[in-house]
Amino acid sequence: MILIALGANLSSAAGPPAITIASSLGAMAAQRIRVLKVSPFYSSPAWPDPSEPPYVNGIALVQTPLGPSGLLAALHAIEAEFGRERTHPNAPRTLDLDLIDYDGRVEEGPPVLPHPRAATRAFVLKPLADVAPGWVHPVSGKTVAALLTALPEADVAAVLKTTA
């Protein structure tokens, strides 16, 4: 199972964040990434500065002949296509595509697998539970439900399904 986290909190040439994310899913085919399933989109406060625009987040379950590093390069190319600039860590962005899991591999990277912070982020885990409710973290052995339960209730409550 290959899982990609989708996120954006700035508009791109394609449109507002939800439109940008949806458009990026279409762009994946040109990179030999086949989207099998997409979660509903969620809204979450920007971090670390909640005064910045809120994020739209989701998860895509994909299939690809690319290995992890090739897939990550393809995801970065798609981000660039949609105007992503890497100015500083946690900066607002037009598009963020993170490789969360690649068939349960545990690798020191690059890319690091599974994504090193995915298990502590409600905005990743809530949509992941929609797409892959049986997913188990390859390192901790915890289910996505158990990981969500372990997070602070306020963090989980702040991530809301959106119609955008």
Coordinates of C-alpha atoms in Angstrom, one line a residue:
M1 CA 0.0 0.0 0.0
I2 CA 1.5 3.3 -1.1
L3 CA 0.0 6.4 0.7
I4 CA 0.6 10.0 -0.2
A5 CA -0.5 12.9 2.1
L6 CA -2.0 15.8 0.2
G7 CA -2.0 19.4 1.5
A8 CA -2.1 23.0 0.6
N9 CA -3.0 26.3 2.2
L10 CA -2.2 28.8 -0.6
S11 CA -3.9 29.2 -3.9
S12 CA -2.0 28.2 -7.0
A13 CA -2.5 29.0 -10.7
A14 CA -5.0 26.1 -10.7
G15 CA -7.1 27.8 -8.0
P16 CA -7.7 27.6 -4.3
P17 CA -6.1 24.8 -2.2
A18 CA -8.8 22.1 -2.7
I19 CA -8.8 22.7 -6.5
T20 CA -5.0 22.6 -6.5
I21 CA -5.0 19.3 -4.7
A22 CA -7.6 17.8 -7.0
S23 CA -5.6 19.0 -10.0
S24 CA -2.4 17.5 -8.6
L25 CA -4.1 14.1 -8.6
G26 CA -4.7 14.5 -12.3
A27 CA -1.0 15.4 -12.8
M28 CA 0.1 12.2 -11.1
A29 CA -0.8 10.1 -14.2
A30 CA 1.9 11.9 -16.2
Q31 CA 4.4 10.8 -13.6
R32 CA 3.3 7.1 -13.7
I33 CA 1.4 7.4 -10.5
R34 CA -2.1 5.8 -10.6
V35 CA -4.5 7.1 -8.0
L36 CA -6.7 4.3 -6.7
K37 CA -8.6 6.0 -3.9
V38 CA -8.7 9.5 -2.4
S39 CA -10.0 10.5 1.1
P40 CA -12.5 13.3 1.7
F41 CA -10.7 16.6 2.2
Y42 CA -10.2 18.0 5.7
S43 CA -9.5 21.5 7.0
S44 CA -6.9 22.1 9.7
P45 CA -5.3 25.1 11.3
A46 CA -1.9 26.2 10.0
W47 CA 1.0 25.1 12.1
P48 CA 3.1 26.5 13.7
D49 CA 1.4 29.8 13.0
P50 CA -2.4 29.5 13.2
S51 CA -2.8 33.0 11.9
E52 CA -1.8 31.7 8.4
P53 CA -4.5 30.3 6.1
P54 CA -5.9 26.9 7.2
Y55 CA -4.8 23.8 5.3
V56 CA -6.8 21.5 3.1
N57 CA -5.5 17.9 3.6
G58 CA -6.3 14.5 2.3
I59 CA -4.7 11.1 1.5
A60 CA -4.3 9.3 -1.8
L61 CA -3.8 5.5 -2.1
V62 CA -1.7 5.1 -5.2
Q63 CA 0.0 2.5 -7.4
T64 CA 3.3 3.1 -9.3
P65 CA 6.2 1.3 -10.8
L66 CA 8.5 3.9 -9.3
G67 CA 10.6 3.1 -6.3
P68 CA 10.4 5.3 -3.2
S69 CA 13.1 7.8 -4.3
G70 CA 11.7 8.0 -7.8
L71 CA 8.2 8.5 -6.4
L72 CA 9.4 11.3 -4.1
A73 CA 11.2 13.0 -7.0
A74 CA 7.9 12.8 -9.1
L75 CA 5.9 14.2 -6.1
H76 CA 8.4 17.1 -5.9
A77 CA 8.1 17.7 -9.6
I78 CA 4.3 17.9 -9.3
E79 CA 4.7 20.3 -6.3
A80 CA 6.9 22.6 -8.5
E81 CA 4.4 22.4 -11.3
F82 CA 1.8 23.9 -8.9
G83 CA 4.1 26.7 -7.7
R84 CA 5.5 25.1 -4.5
E85 CA 8.5 27.1 -3.2
R86 CA 10.6 25.8 -0.4
T87 CA 11.5 29.0 1.5
H88 CA 11.7 27.7 5.1
P89 CA 10.3 24.7 7.1
N90 CA 6.6 24.8 7.7
A91 CA 6.1 27.7 5.3
P92 CA 2.7 28.2 3.8
R93 CA 2.5 26.3 0.4
T94 CA 0.5 25.9 -2.7
L95 CA 1.0 22.1 -2.6
D96 CA 2.5 19.5 -0.3
L97 CA 2.8 15.9 -1.3
D98 CA 4.4 13.6 1.3
L99 CA 5.1 10.0 0.9
I100 CA 3.6 8.4 4.1
D101 CA 4.1 4.7 3.5
Y102 CA 5.5 2.6 0.7
D103 CA 4.3 -1.0 1.1
G104 CA 5.2 -1.1 4.8
R105 CA 8.9 -0.4 4.1
V106 CA 11.1 0.9 6.9
E107 CA 14.0 2.9 5.5
E108 CA 16.3 5.6 6.7
G109 CA 16.1 7.3 3.4
P110 CA 16.0 9.3 1.5
P111 CA 13.1 9.2 1.7
V112 CA 12.6 8.2 5.3
L113 CA 9.9 5.5 5.5
P114 CA 7.4 5.6 7.0
H115 CA 7.1 9.3 7.1
P116 CA 8.7 10.2 10.4
R117 CA 5.9 12.5 11.7
A118 CA 2.8 11.0 10.1
A119 CA 1.9 9.1 13.3
T120 CA 1.6 12.3 15.3
R121 CA -0.5 14.4 12.9
A122 CA -4.2 14.3 13.0
F123 CA -4.5 16.0 9.6
V124 CA -2.7 12.9 8.2
L125 CA -4.3 10.2 10.3
K126 CA -8.0 11.3 9.9
P127 CA -8.0 11.1 6.1
L128 CA -5.8 8.0 6.2
A129 CA -8.4 6.3 8.3
D130 CA -10.9 7.0 5.5
V131 CA -8.8 5.5 2.8
A132 CA -7.1 2.7 4.6
P133 CA -8.9 1.9 7.9
G134 CA -6.8 -1.3 8.4
W135 CA -3.5 0.5 7.9
V136 CA -0.8 -0.4 10.5
H137 CA 2.2 1.8 11.2
P138 CA 5.2 -0.3 10.0
V139 CA 7.4 0.7 13.0
S140 CA 5.1 0.9 16.0
G141 CA 2.6 -1.8 14.8
K142 CA -0.3 0.4 15.9
T143 CA -3.4 0.8 13.8
V144 CA -4.4 4.1 12.4
A145 CA -7.3 4.1 14.9
A146 CA -4.9 3.6 17.8
L147 CA -2.6 6.3 16.6
L148 CA -5.6 8.7 16.4
T149 CA -6.8 7.8 19.9
A150 CA -3.3 8.5 21.3
L151 CA -3.3 12.1 20.0
P152 CA -4.6 15.0 22.1
E153 CA -8.3 15.3 21.7
A154 CA -8.1 19.0 20.7
D155 CA -5.7 18.1 17.8
V156 CA -8.1 15.5 16.4
A157 CA -11.1 17.8 16.9
A158 CA -9.4 20.7 15.0
V159 CA -9.3 18.6 11.8
L160 CA -12.7 18.9 10.1
K161 CA -14.1 17.4 6.9
T162 CA -14.6 20.1 4.3
T163 CA -16.9 20.4 1.3
A164 CA -14.3 22.7 -0.4

